[in-house]
Amino acid sequence: MSPDGNGQSSRSFPPLPERLPVDVFDSHCHLDIVDTPVQEQLRSAKAAGVTRIVTIGCDLPSSRFAVDTAAEFDDVYAAVAIHPNETTGISDAVLEDVARLAAHPKVRAIGETGLDYYRDWAPKDDQHRAFRAHIAIAKRTGRALVVHDRDAHDDVLRILEEEGAPGTVVFHCYSGDAAMAEICADRGYLMSFAGNVTFKNAEPLREALRAAPLDLVLVETDAPFLTPIPHRGKPNASYLIPYTVRAMAEVKGVDVAEMCAAIAANGERAFGPW
Ligand SMILES: [Zn+2]
Ligand SMILES: [Zn+2]
């Protein structure tokens, strides 16, 4: 979840881009807050070559929505968690509810969890306690961990080390630099790039993508946020991923089909067979 989703619904969605040559999936989408019915989101995504979507939980209602939606639609997988911004005074009972939801077979990740020092909506102590608890749930349930890291790189990396990271860790909307990408690569953490990698001022992010091994790279929309160039400022949805993937292929110096194939294979490794 990104903070700058204001006024999205009053603006119209961009047209469908050219279809990708190989099917990919969206590793991080908020299907519940994109201003379009889920069925329509899946249809437009498929037309763009985005055939699978992980929908993310930020609190108990959105986590329940994720589970219900994944249960209803074959091409949707769920992630469940309490977002770091929502962790003020978080109780063990809430964390137990997250763990219970995680038992559903279509839940493939615990997320989004992590640390957000950009927004001070929740005290750091609460964020740390919740992050550690989510790491434990991911390990106990064998699910991937989807990490939200906003201006908190050092503490996120430290806590993952202290707790012992789950088998699969995904940094969603990766925002570190190239040096951090090398640390992530050493530890086998996946880095999921969002539409902001296309922004003009995002050269440091593109340097991080250059440093990230192709077999640890994912793509996401974080929709309805972070719409890629050339539609920045318009609402985002999964069908706009081709802009991000094509930009990523250019940065990596590979053709678009190879980029897509890597993303699809990495996604299957991270979230399990579809
Ligand atoms: Zn998100
Ligand atoms: Zn996030």
Short mmCIF file of C-alpha atoms and ligand atoms in Angstrom, two decimals:
data_model
loop_
_atom_site.label_atom_id
_atom_site.label_comp_id
_atom_site.label_asym_id
_atom_site.label_seq_id
_atom_site.Cartn_x
_atom_site.Cartn_y
_atom_site.Cartn_z
CA MET A 1 0.00 0.00 0.00
CA SER A 2 1.29 3.40 -0.89
CA PRO A 3 0.12 6.60 0.70
CA ASP A 4 -0.61 8.70 -2.33
CA GLY A 5 -3.79 7.19 -3.65
CA ASN A 6 -5.81 10.37 -3.31
CA GLY A 7 -8.43 11.16 -5.89
CA GLN A 8 -7.72 8.11 -8.06
CA SER A 9 -11.33 7.19 -8.65
CA SER A 10 -12.23 10.51 -10.22
CA ARG A 11 -9.81 9.93 -13.13
CA SER A 12 -10.31 7.52 -15.99
CA PHE A 13 -8.23 4.39 -16.63
CA PRO A 14 -5.67 4.46 -19.50
CA PRO A 15 -6.29 2.32 -22.63
CA LEU A 16 -5.10 -1.30 -22.90
CA PRO A 17 -1.39 -1.50 -23.82
CA GLU A 18 0.15 -3.93 -26.30
CA ARG A 19 -0.01 -7.50 -24.98
CA LEU A 20 3.18 -8.99 -23.53
CA PRO A 21 4.74 -11.82 -25.61
CA VAL A 22 4.85 -14.22 -22.61
CA ASP A 23 2.35 -14.31 -19.74
CA VAL A 24 3.45 -12.79 -16.45
CA PHE A 25 1.76 -12.17 -13.15
CA ASP A 26 1.29 -9.25 -10.82
CA SER A 27 3.03 -10.13 -7.54
CA HIS A 28 1.34 -7.35 -5.54
CA CYS A 29 -2.05 -5.82 -6.22
CA HIS A 30 -4.80 -4.44 -4.01
CA LEU A 31 -7.78 -5.80 -5.94
CA ASP A 32 -10.09 -4.55 -3.18
CA ILE A 33 -9.27 -0.86 -3.66
CA VAL A 34 -8.95 -0.65 -7.44
CA ASP A 35 -12.13 1.09 -8.54
CA THR A 36 -13.27 -1.69 -10.92
CA PRO A 37 -15.04 -5.03 -10.29
CA VAL A 38 -12.55 -7.88 -9.79
CA GLN A 39 -13.85 -9.82 -12.78
CA GLU A 40 -13.21 -6.82 -15.03
CA GLN A 41 -9.71 -6.36 -13.57
CA LEU A 42 -8.91 -10.01 -14.35
CA ARG A 43 -10.29 -9.72 -17.88
CA SER A 44 -8.27 -6.62 -18.79
CA ALA A 45 -5.15 -8.04 -17.14
CA LYS A 46 -5.43 -11.23 -19.18
CA ALA A 47 -5.79 -9.20 -22.38
CA ALA A 48 -2.46 -7.55 -21.55
CA GLY A 49 -0.69 -10.86 -20.77
CA VAL A 50 -1.02 -10.60 -16.99
CA THR A 51 -2.68 -13.90 -16.19
CA ARG A 52 -2.10 -14.23 -12.45
CA ILE A 53 -2.46 -11.82 -9.59
CA VAL A 54 -1.48 -11.89 -5.93
CA THR A 55 -3.92 -9.73 -3.98
CA ILE A 56 -2.58 -8.33 -0.73
CA GLY A 57 -3.98 -7.92 2.75
CA CYS A 58 -3.32 -4.82 4.87
CA ASP A 59 -5.70 -5.49 7.76
CA LEU A 60 -8.15 -8.23 8.71
CA PRO A 61 -10.99 -7.10 6.37
CA SER A 62 -8.68 -6.82 3.33
CA SER A 63 -6.99 -10.10 4.26
CA ARG A 64 -10.40 -11.80 4.41
CA PHE A 65 -11.26 -10.20 1.06
CA ALA A 66 -8.00 -11.61 -0.37
CA VAL A 67 -8.83 -15.13 0.83
CA ASP A 68 -12.43 -14.97 -0.44
CA THR A 69 -11.36 -13.58 -3.82
CA ALA A 70 -8.63 -16.18 -4.27
CA ALA A 71 -11.13 -18.89 -3.36
CA GLU A 72 -13.53 -17.57 -6.02
CA PHE A 73 -11.11 -16.95 -8.91
CA ASP A 74 -8.55 -19.50 -10.15
CA ASP A 75 -6.04 -16.88 -11.28
CA VAL A 76 -5.89 -15.01 -7.97
CA TYR A 77 -3.71 -15.87 -5.00
CA ALA A 78 -3.95 -14.27 -1.59
CA ALA A 79 -1.52 -12.70 0.83
CA VAL A 80 -2.67 -11.93 4.37
CA ALA A 81 -1.18 -9.61 7.00
CA ILE A 82 -1.49 -6.42 8.97
CA HIS A 83 0.32 -3.56 7.19
CA PRO A 84 2.98 -1.86 9.35
CA ASN A 85 0.94 1.36 9.28
CA GLU A 86 -1.94 -0.53 10.94
CA THR A 87 -0.01 -2.08 13.82
CA THR A 88 -0.61 0.44 16.62
CA GLY A 89 -1.30 -1.62 19.75
CA ILE A 90 -1.64 -4.79 17.68
CA SER A 91 -2.93 -7.70 19.79
CA ASP A 92 -1.98 -11.37 19.81
CA ALA A 93 -5.59 -12.17 18.91
CA VAL A 94 -5.29 -10.22 15.64
CA LEU A 95 -2.02 -11.97 14.81
CA GLU A 96 -3.67 -15.32 15.52
CA ASP A 97 -6.45 -14.37 13.08
CA VAL A 98 -3.78 -13.69 10.43
CA ALA A 99 -2.25 -17.10 11.11
CA ARG A 100 -5.67 -18.76 10.85
CA LEU A 101 -6.39 -17.07 7.49
CA ALA A 102 -2.93 -18.14 6.26
CA ALA A 103 -3.96 -21.79 6.49
CA HIS A 104 -6.20 -21.48 3.41
CA PRO A 105 -4.52 -23.25 0.47
CA LYS A 106 -4.91 -20.23 -1.83
CA VAL A 107 -2.96 -18.06 0.61
CA ARG A 108 0.59 -18.13 -0.74
CA ALA A 109 2.16 -15.29 1.21
CA ILE A 110 2.16 -13.41 4.48
CA GLY A 111 2.03 -9.74 3.51
CA GLU A 112 2.19 -7.01 3.41
CA THR A 113 4.22 -6.74 6.57
CA GLY A 114 7.47 -4.96 7.33
CA LEU A 115 8.41 -1.48 8.49
CA ASP A 116 7.33 1.98 7.39
CA TYR A 117 9.41 4.85 8.77
CA TYR A 118 8.10 7.27 6.12
CA ARG A 119 4.69 7.33 7.78
CA ASP A 120 4.69 7.41 11.56
CA TRP A 121 1.19 6.01 11.86
CA ALA A 122 2.34 3.22 14.17
CA PRO A 123 5.06 3.33 16.86
CA LYS A 124 8.27 1.55 15.85
CA ASP A 125 7.96 -0.90 18.76
CA ASP A 126 4.57 -2.07 17.50
CA GLN A 127 5.83 -2.30 13.92
CA HIS A 128 8.83 -4.39 15.02
CA ARG A 129 6.70 -6.72 17.15
CA ALA A 130 4.22 -7.25 14.33
CA PHE A 131 6.96 -7.78 11.73
CA ARG A 132 8.64 -10.42 13.91
CA ALA A 133 5.28 -12.14 14.46
CA HIS A 134 4.54 -12.17 10.72
CA ILE A 135 7.97 -13.68 10.02
CA ALA A 136 7.14 -16.45 12.49
CA ILE A 137 3.75 -17.06 10.83
CA ALA A 138 5.39 -17.28 7.39
CA LYS A 139 7.87 -19.83 8.66
CA ARG A 140 5.25 -21.84 10.53
CA THR A 141 2.88 -21.96 7.54
CA GLY A 142 5.56 -22.33 4.85
CA ARG A 143 4.33 -19.20 3.05
CA ALA A 144 6.40 -16.52 1.32
CA LEU A 145 6.94 -13.26 3.21
CA VAL A 146 5.97 -10.07 1.33
CA VAL A 147 7.87 -7.18 2.86
CA HIS A 148 6.87 -3.52 2.82
CA ASP A 149 10.07 -1.53 3.45
CA ARG A 150 9.68 2.24 3.39
CA ASP A 151 12.76 4.17 4.56
CA ALA A 152 13.57 1.26 6.88
CA HIS A 153 16.10 -0.82 4.92
CA ASP A 154 18.60 -1.39 7.73
CA ASP A 155 16.06 -2.46 10.33
CA VAL A 156 14.19 -4.70 7.88
CA LEU A 157 17.41 -6.50 6.90
CA ARG A 158 18.51 -6.74 10.55
CA ILE A 159 15.20 -8.15 11.85
CA LEU A 160 15.08 -10.72 9.04
CA GLU A 161 18.55 -11.87 10.10
CA GLU A 162 17.70 -11.88 13.80
CA GLU A 163 14.50 -13.88 13.35
CA GLY A 164 15.85 -16.12 10.61
CA ALA A 165 14.19 -15.37 7.27
CA PRO A 166 11.52 -17.66 5.82
CA GLY A 167 12.44 -19.70 2.73
CA THR A 168 10.99 -17.05 0.42
CA VAL A 169 11.25 -13.31 1.04
CA VAL A 170 9.89 -10.74 -1.45
CA PHE A 171 10.73 -7.06 -1.11
CA HIS A 172 7.60 -5.52 -2.60
CA CYS A 173 7.92 -2.19 -4.42
CA TYR A 174 11.66 -2.59 -4.04
CA SER A 175 13.13 0.75 -3.01
CA GLY A 176 16.72 0.03 -2.01
CA ASP A 177 19.85 0.99 -3.91
CA ALA A 178 22.25 -1.22 -5.87
CA ALA A 179 24.31 -2.02 -2.76
CA MET A 180 21.21 -3.29 -0.97
CA ALA A 181 20.24 -5.30 -4.07
CA GLU A 182 23.54 -7.11 -3.72
CA ILE A 183 22.80 -7.90 -0.06
CA CYS A 184 19.33 -9.18 -1.07
CA ALA A 185 20.90 -11.26 -3.84
CA ASP A 186 23.39 -12.79 -1.39
CA ARG A 187 20.52 -13.81 0.87
CA GLY A 188 18.29 -15.01 -1.98
CA TYR A 189 15.58 -12.40 -1.39
CA LEU A 190 13.36 -11.56 -4.35
CA MET A 191 12.99 -7.95 -5.44
CA SER A 192 9.63 -6.93 -6.90
CA PHE A 193 9.71 -3.77 -9.02
CA ALA A 194 6.70 -1.49 -9.41
CA GLY A 195 5.73 1.23 -11.90
CA ASN A 196 7.98 3.77 -10.21
CA VAL A 197 10.98 2.07 -11.88
CA THR A 198 9.79 3.85 -15.07
CA PHE A 199 9.82 7.33 -13.48
CA LYS A 200 12.32 9.85 -14.83
CA ASN A 201 13.93 10.47 -11.44
CA ALA A 202 14.28 6.75 -10.64
CA GLU A 203 17.82 6.19 -11.93
CA PRO A 204 18.98 4.80 -8.54
CA LEU A 205 16.15 2.26 -8.68
CA ARG A 206 17.16 1.27 -12.21
CA GLU A 207 20.73 0.83 -10.97
CA ALA A 208 19.38 -1.49 -8.29
CA LEU A 209 17.50 -3.47 -10.95
CA ARG A 210 20.72 -3.72 -12.99
CA ALA A 211 22.43 -5.18 -9.89
CA ALA A 212 19.62 -7.66 -9.16
CA PRO A 213 20.09 -11.15 -10.66
CA LEU A 214 17.41 -11.96 -13.24
CA ASP A 215 16.33 -15.01 -11.22
CA LEU A 216 15.41 -12.83 -8.21
CA VAL A 217 13.31 -10.21 -10.00
CA LEU A 218 9.51 -9.87 -9.90
CA VAL A 219 7.08 -7.25 -11.18
CA GLU A 220 4.03 -5.75 -9.51
CA THR A 221 1.55 -2.92 -9.85
CA ASP A 222 0.82 -2.14 -6.20
CA ALA A 223 -2.41 -1.01 -7.91
CA PRO A 224 -4.21 1.33 -7.58
CA PHE A 225 -0.93 3.14 -6.78
CA LEU A 226 2.29 3.81 -8.72
CA THR A 227 0.98 3.91 -12.30
CA PRO A 228 3.91 3.58 -14.74
CA ILE A 229 5.00 6.13 -17.33
CA PRO A 230 3.37 7.21 -19.70
CA HIS A 231 0.22 7.16 -17.54
CA ARG A 232 1.63 8.39 -14.23
CA GLY A 233 -1.12 10.18 -12.31
CA LYS A 234 -3.91 8.00 -13.70
CA PRO A 235 -5.32 5.08 -11.67
CA ASN A 236 -3.35 1.83 -11.90
CA ALA A 237 -4.49 -1.76 -12.44
CA SER A 238 -2.81 -5.05 -13.34
CA TYR A 239 -3.33 -4.62 -17.11
CA LEU A 240 -0.81 -1.74 -17.10
CA ILE A 241 2.12 -4.02 -16.13
CA PRO A 242 3.45 -4.25 -19.73
CA TYR A 243 4.85 -0.71 -19.42
CA THR A 244 6.83 -1.70 -16.34
CA VAL A 245 8.02 -5.03 -17.78
CA ARG A 246 9.19 -3.43 -21.04
CA ALA A 247 11.12 -0.77 -19.09
CA MET A 248 12.67 -3.48 -16.92
CA ALA A 249 13.77 -5.49 -19.97
CA GLU A 250 15.49 -2.40 -21.35
CA VAL A 251 17.29 -1.80 -18.04
CA LYS A 252 18.40 -5.44 -17.85
CA GLY A 253 19.44 -5.51 -21.52
CA VAL A 254 17.32 -8.57 -22.28
CA ASP A 255 14.45 -8.94 -24.72
CA VAL A 256 10.91 -8.57 -23.41
CA ALA A 257 10.06 -12.26 -23.80
CA GLU A 258 13.09 -13.27 -21.73
CA MET A 259 12.16 -10.74 -19.04
CA CYS A 260 8.60 -12.12 -18.94
CA ALA A 261 9.78 -15.73 -18.78
CA ALA A 262 12.10 -14.94 -15.86
CA ILE A 263 9.32 -13.14 -13.97
CA ALA A 264 6.90 -16.03 -14.54
CA ALA A 265 9.42 -18.64 -13.38
CA ASN A 266 10.45 -16.59 -10.33
CA GLY A 267 6.81 -16.06 -9.41
CA GLU A 268 6.05 -19.75 -9.55
CA ARG A 269 9.07 -20.46 -7.37
CA ALA A 270 8.03 -17.79 -4.85
CA PHE A 271 4.30 -18.41 -4.62
CA GLY A 272 4.06 -22.05 -5.66
CA PRO A 273 2.56 -23.68 -8.73
CA TRP A 274 -0.62 -22.09 -10.01
ZN ZN B 1 0.77 -2.67 -1.30
ZN ZN B 2 3.55 -1.56 0.58
#
